[in-house]
mmCIF file of C-alpha atoms in Angstrom:
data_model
loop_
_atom_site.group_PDB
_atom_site.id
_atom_site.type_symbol
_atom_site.label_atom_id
_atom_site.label_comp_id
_atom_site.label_asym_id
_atom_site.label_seq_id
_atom_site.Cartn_x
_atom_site.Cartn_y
_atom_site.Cartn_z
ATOM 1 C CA UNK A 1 0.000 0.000 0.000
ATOM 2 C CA UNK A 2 2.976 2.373 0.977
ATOM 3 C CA UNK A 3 4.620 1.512 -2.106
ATOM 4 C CA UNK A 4 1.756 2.682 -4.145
ATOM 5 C CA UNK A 5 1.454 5.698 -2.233
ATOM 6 C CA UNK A 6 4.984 6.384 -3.260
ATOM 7 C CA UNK A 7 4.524 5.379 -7.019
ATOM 8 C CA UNK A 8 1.630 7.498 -7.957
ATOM 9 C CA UNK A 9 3.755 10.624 -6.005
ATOM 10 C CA UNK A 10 1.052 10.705 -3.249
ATOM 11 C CA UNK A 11 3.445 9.939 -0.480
ATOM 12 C CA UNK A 12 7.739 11.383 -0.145
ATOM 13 C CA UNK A 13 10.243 9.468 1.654
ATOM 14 C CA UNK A 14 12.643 11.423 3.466
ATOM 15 C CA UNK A 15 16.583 10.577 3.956
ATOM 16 C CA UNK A 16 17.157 7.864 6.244
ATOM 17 C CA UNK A 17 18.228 8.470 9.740
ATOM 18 C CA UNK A 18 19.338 6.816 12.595
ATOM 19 C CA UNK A 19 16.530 6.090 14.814
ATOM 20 C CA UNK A 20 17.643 4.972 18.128
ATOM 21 C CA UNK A 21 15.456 3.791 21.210
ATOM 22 C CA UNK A 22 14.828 6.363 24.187
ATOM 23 C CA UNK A 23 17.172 5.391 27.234
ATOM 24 C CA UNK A 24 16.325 3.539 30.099
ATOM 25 C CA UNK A 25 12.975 1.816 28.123
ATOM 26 C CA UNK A 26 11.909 -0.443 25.167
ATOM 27 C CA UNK A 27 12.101 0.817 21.793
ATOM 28 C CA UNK A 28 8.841 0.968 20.835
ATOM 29 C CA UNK A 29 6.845 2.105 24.346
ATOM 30 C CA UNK A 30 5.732 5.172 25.161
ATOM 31 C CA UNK A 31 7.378 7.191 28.320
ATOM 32 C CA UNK A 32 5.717 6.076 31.668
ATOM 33 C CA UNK A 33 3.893 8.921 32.746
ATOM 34 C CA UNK A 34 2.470 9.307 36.461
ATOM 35 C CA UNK A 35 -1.491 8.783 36.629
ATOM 36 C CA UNK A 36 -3.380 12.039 37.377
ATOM 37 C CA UNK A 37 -4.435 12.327 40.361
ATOM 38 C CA UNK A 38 -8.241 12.235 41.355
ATOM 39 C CA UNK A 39 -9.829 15.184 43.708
ATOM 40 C CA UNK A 40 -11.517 13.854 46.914
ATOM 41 C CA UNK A 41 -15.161 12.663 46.007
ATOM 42 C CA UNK A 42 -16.643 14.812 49.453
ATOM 43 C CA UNK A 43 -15.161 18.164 47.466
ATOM 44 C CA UNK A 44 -16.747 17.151 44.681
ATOM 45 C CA UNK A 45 -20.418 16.286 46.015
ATOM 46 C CA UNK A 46 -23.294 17.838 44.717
ATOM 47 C CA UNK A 47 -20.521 19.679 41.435
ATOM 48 C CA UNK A 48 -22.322 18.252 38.913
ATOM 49 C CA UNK A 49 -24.854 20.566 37.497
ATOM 50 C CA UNK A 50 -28.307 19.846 37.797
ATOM 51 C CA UNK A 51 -27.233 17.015 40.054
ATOM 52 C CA UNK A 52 -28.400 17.398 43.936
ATOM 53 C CA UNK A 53 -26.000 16.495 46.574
ATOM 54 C CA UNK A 54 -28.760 14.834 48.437
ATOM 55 C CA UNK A 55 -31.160 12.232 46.773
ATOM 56 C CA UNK A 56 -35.106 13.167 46.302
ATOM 57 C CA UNK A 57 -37.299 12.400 49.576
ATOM 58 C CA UNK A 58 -37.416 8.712 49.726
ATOM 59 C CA UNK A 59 -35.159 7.439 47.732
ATOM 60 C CA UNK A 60 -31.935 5.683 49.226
ATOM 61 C CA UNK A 61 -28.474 7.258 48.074
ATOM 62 C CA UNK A 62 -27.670 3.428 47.459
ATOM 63 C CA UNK A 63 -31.244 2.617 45.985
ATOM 64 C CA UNK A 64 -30.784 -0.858 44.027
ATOM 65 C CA UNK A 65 -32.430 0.163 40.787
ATOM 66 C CA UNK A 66 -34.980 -2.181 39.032
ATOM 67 C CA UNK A 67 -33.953 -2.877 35.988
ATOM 68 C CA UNK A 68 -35.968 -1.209 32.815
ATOM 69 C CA UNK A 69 -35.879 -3.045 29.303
ATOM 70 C CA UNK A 70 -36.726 -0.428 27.097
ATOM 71 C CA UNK A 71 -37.990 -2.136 23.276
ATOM 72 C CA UNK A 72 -37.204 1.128 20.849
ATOM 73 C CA UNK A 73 -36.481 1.916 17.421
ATOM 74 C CA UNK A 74 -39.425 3.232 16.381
ATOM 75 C CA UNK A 75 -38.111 5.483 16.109
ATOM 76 C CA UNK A 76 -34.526 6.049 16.813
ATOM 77 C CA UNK A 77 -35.356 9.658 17.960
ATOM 78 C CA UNK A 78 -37.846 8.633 20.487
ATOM 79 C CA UNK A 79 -35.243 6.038 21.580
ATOM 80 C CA UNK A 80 -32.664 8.377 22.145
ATOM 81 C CA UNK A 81 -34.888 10.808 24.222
ATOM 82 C CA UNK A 82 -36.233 7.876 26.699
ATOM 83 C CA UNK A 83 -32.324 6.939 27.089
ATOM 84 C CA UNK A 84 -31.293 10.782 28.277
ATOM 85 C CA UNK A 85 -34.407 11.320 29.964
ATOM 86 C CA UNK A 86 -34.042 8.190 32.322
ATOM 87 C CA UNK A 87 -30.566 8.762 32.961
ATOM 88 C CA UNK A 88 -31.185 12.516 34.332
ATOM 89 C CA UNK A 89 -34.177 11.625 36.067
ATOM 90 C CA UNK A 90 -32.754 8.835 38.072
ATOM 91 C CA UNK A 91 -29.894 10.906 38.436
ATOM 92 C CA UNK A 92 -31.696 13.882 40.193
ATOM 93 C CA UNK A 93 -33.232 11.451 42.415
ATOM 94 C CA UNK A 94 -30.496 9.606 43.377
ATOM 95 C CA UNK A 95 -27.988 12.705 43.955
ATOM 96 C CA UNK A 96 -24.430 12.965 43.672
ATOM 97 C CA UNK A 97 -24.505 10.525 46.865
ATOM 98 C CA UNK A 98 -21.032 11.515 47.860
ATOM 99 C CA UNK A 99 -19.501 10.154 44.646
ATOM 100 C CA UNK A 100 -17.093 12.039 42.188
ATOM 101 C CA UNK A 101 -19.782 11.548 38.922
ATOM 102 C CA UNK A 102 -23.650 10.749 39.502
ATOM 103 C CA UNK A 103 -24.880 7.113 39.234
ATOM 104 C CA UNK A 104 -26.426 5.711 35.680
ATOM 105 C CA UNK A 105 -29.286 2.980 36.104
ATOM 106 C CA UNK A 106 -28.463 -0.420 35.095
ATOM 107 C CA UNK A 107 -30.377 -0.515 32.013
ATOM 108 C CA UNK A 108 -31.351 -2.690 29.187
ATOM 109 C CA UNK A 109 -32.704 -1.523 25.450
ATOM 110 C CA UNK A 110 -33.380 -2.917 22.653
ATOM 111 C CA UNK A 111 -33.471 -0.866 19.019
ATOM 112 C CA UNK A 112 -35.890 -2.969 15.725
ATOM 113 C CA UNK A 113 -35.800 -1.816 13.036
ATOM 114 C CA UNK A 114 -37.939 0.758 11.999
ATOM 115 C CA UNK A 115 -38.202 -0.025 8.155
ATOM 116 C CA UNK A 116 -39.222 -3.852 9.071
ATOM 117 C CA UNK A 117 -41.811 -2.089 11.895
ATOM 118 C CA UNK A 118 -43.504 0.642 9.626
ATOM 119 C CA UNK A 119 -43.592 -2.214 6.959
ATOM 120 C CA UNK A 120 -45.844 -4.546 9.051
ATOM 121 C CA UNK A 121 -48.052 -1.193 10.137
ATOM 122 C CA UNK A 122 -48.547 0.036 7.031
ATOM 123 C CA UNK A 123 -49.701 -3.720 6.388
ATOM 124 C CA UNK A 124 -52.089 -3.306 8.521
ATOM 125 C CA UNK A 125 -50.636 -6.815 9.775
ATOM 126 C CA UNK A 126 -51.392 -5.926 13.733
ATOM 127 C CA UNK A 127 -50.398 -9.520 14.749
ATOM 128 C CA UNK A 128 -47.237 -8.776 13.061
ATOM 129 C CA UNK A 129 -46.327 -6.200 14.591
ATOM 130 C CA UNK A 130 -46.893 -7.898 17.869
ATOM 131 C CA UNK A 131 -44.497 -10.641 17.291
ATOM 132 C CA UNK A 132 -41.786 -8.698 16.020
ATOM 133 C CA UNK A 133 -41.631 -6.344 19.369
ATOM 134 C CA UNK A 134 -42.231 -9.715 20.914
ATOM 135 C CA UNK A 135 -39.464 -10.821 19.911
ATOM 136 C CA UNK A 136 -37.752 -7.461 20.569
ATOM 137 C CA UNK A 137 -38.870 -7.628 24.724
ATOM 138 C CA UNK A 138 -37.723 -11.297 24.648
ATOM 139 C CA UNK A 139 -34.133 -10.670 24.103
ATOM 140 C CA UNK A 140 -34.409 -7.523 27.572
ATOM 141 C CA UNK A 141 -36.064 -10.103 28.930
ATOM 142 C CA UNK A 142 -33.337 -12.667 28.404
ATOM 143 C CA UNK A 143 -30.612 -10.220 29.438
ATOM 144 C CA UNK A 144 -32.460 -9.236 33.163
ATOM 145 C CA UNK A 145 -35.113 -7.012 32.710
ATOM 146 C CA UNK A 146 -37.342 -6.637 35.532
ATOM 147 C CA UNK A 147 -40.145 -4.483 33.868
ATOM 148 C CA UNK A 148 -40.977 -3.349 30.471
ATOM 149 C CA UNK A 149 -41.281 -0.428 28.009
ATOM 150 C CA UNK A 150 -42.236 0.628 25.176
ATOM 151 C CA UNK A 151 -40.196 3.654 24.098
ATOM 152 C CA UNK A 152 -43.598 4.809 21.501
ATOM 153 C CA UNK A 153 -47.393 5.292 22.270
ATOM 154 C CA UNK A 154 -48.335 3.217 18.434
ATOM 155 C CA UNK A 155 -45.848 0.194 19.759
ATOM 156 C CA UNK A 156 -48.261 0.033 21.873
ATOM 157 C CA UNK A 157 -50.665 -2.056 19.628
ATOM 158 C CA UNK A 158 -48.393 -4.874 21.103
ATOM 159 C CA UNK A 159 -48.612 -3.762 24.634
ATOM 160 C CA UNK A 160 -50.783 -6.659 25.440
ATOM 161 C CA UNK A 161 -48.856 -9.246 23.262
ATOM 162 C CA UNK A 162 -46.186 -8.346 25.053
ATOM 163 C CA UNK A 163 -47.654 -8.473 28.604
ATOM 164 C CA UNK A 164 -49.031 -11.646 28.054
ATOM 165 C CA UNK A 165 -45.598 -13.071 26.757
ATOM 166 C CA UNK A 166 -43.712 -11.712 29.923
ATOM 167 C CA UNK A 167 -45.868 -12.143 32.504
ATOM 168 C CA UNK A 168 -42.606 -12.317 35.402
ATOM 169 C CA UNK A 169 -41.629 -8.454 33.502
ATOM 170 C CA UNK A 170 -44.724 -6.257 34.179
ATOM 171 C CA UNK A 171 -45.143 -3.724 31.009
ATOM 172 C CA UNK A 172 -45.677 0.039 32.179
ATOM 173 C CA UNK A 173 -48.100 0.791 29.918
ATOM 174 C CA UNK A 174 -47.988 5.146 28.006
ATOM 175 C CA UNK A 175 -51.288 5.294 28.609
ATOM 176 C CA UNK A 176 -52.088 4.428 32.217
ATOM 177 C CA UNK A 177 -49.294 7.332 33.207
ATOM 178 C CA UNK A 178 -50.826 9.863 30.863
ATOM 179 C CA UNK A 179 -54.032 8.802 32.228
ATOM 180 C CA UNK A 180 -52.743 9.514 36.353
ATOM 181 C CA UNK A 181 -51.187 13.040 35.098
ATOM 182 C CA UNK A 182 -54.400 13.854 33.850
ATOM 183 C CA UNK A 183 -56.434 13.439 36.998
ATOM 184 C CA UNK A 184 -53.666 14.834 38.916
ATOM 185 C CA UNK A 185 -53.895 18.435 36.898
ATOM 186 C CA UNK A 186 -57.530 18.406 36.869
ATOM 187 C CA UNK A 187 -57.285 17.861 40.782
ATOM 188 C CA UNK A 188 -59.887 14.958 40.388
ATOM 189 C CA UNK A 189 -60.150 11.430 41.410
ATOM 190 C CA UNK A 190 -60.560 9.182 38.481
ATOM 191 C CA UNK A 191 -63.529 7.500 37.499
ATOM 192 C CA UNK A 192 -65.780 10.596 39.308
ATOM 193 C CA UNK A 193 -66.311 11.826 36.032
ATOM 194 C CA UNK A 194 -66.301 11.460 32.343
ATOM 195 C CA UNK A 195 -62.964 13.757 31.089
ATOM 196 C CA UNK A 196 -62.411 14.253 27.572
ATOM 197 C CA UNK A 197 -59.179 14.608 26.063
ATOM 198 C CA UNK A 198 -57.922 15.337 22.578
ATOM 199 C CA UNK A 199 -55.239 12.756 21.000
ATOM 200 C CA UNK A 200 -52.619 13.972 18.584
ATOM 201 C CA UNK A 201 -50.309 11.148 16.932
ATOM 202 C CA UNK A 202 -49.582 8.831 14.395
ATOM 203 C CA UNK A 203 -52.708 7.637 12.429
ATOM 204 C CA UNK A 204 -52.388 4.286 14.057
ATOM 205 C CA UNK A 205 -52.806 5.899 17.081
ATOM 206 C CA UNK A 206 -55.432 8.512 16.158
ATOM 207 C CA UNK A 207 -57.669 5.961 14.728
ATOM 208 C CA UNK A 208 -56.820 2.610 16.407
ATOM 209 C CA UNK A 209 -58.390 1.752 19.247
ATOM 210 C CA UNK A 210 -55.179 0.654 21.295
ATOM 211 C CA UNK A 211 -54.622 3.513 23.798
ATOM 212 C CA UNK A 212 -58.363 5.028 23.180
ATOM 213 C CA UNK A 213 -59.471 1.501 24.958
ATOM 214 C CA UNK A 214 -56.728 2.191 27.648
ATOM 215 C CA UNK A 215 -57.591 5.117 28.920
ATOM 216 C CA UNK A 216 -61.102 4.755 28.751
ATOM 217 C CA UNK A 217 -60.371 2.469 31.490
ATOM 218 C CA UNK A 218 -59.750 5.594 33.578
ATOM 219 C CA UNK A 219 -62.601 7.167 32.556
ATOM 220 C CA UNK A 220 -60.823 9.074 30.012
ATOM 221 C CA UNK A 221 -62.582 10.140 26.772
ATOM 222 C CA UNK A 222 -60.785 10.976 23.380
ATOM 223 C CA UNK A 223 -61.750 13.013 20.569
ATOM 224 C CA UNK A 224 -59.114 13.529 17.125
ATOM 225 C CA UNK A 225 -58.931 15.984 14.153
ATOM 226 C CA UNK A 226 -62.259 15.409 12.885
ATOM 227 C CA UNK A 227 -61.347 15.593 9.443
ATOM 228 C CA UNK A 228 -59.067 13.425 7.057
ATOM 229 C CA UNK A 229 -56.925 16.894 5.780
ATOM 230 C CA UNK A 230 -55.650 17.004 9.141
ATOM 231 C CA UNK A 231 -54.987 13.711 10.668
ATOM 232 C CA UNK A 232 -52.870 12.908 7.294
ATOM 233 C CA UNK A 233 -51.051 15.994 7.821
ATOM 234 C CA UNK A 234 -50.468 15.266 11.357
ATOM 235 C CA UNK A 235 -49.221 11.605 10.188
ATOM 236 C CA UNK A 236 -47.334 12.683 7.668
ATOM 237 C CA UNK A 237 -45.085 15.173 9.678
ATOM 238 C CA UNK A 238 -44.749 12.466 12.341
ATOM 239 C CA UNK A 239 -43.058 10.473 9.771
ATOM 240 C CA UNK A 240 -41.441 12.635 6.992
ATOM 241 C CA UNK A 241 -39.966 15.095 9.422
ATOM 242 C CA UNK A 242 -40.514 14.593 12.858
ATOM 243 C CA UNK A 243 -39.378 10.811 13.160
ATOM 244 C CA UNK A 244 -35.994 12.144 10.781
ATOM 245 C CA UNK A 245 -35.177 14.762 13.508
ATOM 246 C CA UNK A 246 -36.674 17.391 11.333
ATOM 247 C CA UNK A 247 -38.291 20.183 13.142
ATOM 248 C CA UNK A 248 -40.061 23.000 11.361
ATOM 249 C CA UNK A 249 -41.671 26.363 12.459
ATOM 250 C CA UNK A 250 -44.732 25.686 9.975
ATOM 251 C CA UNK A 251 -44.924 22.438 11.445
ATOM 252 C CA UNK A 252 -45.130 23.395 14.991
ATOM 253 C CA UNK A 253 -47.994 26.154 14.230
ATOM 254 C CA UNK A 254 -49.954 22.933 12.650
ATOM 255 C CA UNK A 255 -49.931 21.061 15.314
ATOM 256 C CA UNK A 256 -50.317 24.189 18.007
ATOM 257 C CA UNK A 257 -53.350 24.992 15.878
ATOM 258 C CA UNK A 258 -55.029 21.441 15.833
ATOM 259 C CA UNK A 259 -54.343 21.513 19.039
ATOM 260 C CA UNK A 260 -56.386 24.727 19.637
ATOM 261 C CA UNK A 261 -59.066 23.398 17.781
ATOM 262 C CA UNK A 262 -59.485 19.831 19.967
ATOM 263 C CA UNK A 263 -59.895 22.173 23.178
ATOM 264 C CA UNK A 264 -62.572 24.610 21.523
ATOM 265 C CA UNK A 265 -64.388 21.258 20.650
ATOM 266 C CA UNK A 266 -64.299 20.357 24.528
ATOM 267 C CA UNK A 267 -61.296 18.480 24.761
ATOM 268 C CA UNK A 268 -60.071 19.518 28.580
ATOM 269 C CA UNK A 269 -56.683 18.918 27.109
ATOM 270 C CA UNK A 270 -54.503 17.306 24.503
ATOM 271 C CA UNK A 271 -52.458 14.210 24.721
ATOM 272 C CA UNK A 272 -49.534 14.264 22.519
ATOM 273 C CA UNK A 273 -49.216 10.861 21.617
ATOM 274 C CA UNK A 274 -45.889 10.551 19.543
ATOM 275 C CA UNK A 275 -42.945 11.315 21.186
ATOM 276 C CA UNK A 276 -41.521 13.387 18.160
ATOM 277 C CA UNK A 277 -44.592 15.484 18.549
ATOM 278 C CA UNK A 278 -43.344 16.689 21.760
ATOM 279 C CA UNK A 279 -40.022 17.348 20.974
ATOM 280 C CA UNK A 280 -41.420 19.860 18.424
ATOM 281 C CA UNK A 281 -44.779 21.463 20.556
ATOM 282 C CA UNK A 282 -44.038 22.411 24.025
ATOM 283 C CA UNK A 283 -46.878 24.238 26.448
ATOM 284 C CA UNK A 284 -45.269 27.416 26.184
ATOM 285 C CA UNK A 285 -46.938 27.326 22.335
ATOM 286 C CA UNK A 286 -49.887 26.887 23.418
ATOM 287 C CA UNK A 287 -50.360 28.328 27.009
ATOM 288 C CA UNK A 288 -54.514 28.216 27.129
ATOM 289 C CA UNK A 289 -54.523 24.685 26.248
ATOM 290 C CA UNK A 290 -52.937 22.508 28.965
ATOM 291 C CA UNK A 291 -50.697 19.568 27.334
ATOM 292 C CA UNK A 292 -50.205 15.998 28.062
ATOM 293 C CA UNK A 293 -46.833 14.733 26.693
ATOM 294 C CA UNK A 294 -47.291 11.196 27.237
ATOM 295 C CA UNK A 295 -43.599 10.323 26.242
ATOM 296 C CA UNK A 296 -41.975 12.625 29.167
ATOM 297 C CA UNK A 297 -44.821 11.910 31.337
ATOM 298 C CA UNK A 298 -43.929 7.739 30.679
ATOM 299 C CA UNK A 299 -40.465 8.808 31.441
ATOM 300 C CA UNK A 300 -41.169 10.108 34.662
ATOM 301 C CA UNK A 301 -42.925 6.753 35.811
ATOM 302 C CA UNK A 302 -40.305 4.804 34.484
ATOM 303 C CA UNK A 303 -37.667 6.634 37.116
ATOM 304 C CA UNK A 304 -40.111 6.173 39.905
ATOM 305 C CA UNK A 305 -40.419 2.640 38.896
ATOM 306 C CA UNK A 306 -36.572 2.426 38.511
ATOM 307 C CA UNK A 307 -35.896 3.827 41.854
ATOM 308 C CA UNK A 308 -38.510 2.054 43.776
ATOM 309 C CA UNK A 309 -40.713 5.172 44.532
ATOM 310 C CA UNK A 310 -43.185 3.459 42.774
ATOM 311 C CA UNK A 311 -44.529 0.119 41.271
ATOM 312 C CA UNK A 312 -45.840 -0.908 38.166
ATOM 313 C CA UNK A 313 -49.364 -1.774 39.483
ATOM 314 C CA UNK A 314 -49.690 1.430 40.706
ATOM 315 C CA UNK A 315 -50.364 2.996 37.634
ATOM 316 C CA UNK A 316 -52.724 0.422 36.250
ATOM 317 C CA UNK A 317 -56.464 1.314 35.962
ATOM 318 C CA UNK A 318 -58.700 0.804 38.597
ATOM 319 C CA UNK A 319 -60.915 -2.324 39.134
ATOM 320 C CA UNK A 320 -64.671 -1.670 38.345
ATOM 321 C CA UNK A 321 -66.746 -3.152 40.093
#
């Protein structure tokens, strides 16, 4: 290869000289050098920003995190936001805890592939779709997972697929934490009351049935765009732009204005159901229409979950009698 460099004039050799090894080592090694020396963790505590020095009320310093299998993919960009989001939140709980860097929970994900996914959806092969995110919670399953998620609210077609298949590795389910945040802003117990929400997401999720049935479980109603124009639009900004890590201004004064126009139909509220949504519409957007980002509020479970504030069952919906 050299020699070719040398041929076609891409590469000069110099005049030889006499290389000799360093004294007092190996030709060949580098020079030892002494290893830098490490501050005191105690001056450290608490340095990191945005990092407490003491954990949240309740949670051990030393808290021996459940383990979260997190199936994602689908996309990439929602994958990547669950990873950062769990880190920081278990990280604020947990505090610096007298260490030199904060603690990362022990976890497991999982990234299919969202060409093969979108294929089967657009299919409209369901049970498809449910055995390839099987297949996908089998192998965080396999490696230790204690609990499962779904890092997407349309995965979510296979949330009971995938229940069923794990029954040792409860799934924490988008819906049944959007659900809780919702009776928690209105101030409400749930099942007093008929709410209705508005639903913003992919057209799977807009249409299907899959997190509609959920959270009518809570008592929670759900209206959508009510015409075609708009819940292609919203799908097709999901996945030409939003799902590519494409964020436009015209895009986010769609969505702020279907979201507008849920709430002066009666919707109390809009659930963003895509996680790409919500990296694009935030509240400040839309300040008179009170927002429920299920991704972040899923999230925020998930660290409760992880740091034993919280169980799995205590999100589910409530027994009817």
């Amino acid at each position: 290869f050299l020699l070719a460099l040398v041929e076609r004039g891409m590469l000069r050799l110099g005049r030889a000289r006499d290389i000799r090894p360093c004294a007092g080592r190996p030709y060949g090694t580098l020079p030892q050098q002494a290893p830098p020396q490490m501050p005191e963790a105690a001056g450290y505590e608490g340095a990191c920003e945005g990092v407490a020095a003491q954990p949240t009320a309740g949670v051990a310093r030393d808290v021996k995190e459940r383990v979260v299998g997190v199936v994602t993919g689908v996309s990439h960009v929602s994958g990547g936001d669950y990873y950062k989001a769990i880190n920081e939140g278990f990280q604020r709980a947990v505090g610096m805890g007298g260490g030199v860097v904060p603690r990362n929970p022990l976890m497991l994900m999982v990234s299919v592939d969202l060409s093969e996914y979108a294929a089967l959806l657009f299919a409209e092969d369901y049970a498809g779709v449910a055995a390839y995110l099987t297949r996908g919670a089998a192998r965080a399953v396999a490696a230790g997972a204690e609990f499962l998620v779904l890092a997407s609210n349309t995965a979510h077609v296979a949330a009971d697929a995938v229940q069923a298949a794990f029954p040792a590795a409860p799934l924490l389910h988008i819906a049944d934490c959007t659900a809780q945040a919702v009776y928690d802003r209105l101030d409400a117990p749930p099942l007093t009351e008929t709410v209705t929400v508005g639903l913003l997401g992919t057209e799977f999720t807009m249409r299907g049935e899959y997190l509609k049935a959920r959270l009518a479980r809570h008592g929670i109603a759900t209206i959508i765009p009510d015409n075609d124009a708009a819940l292609q639009e919203v799908f097709r900004a999901i996945m030409k732009e939003l799902s590519v890590g494409v964020f436009k201004p015209e895009t986010r004064a769609f969505f702020a204005a279907t979201a507008r126009a849920l709430h002066a139909r009666g919707a109390c509220g809009v659930v963003l159901g895509c996680t790409e949504i919500e990296l694009l519409l935030q509240q400040s957007d839309v300040p008179e229409v009170p927002l429920f980002p299920s991704a972040a509020l899923h999230q925020q479970a998930i660290v409760r979950v992880v740091t034993r504030q919280a169980d799995v069952s205590d999100y589910a919906p409530p027994e009817v009698e």
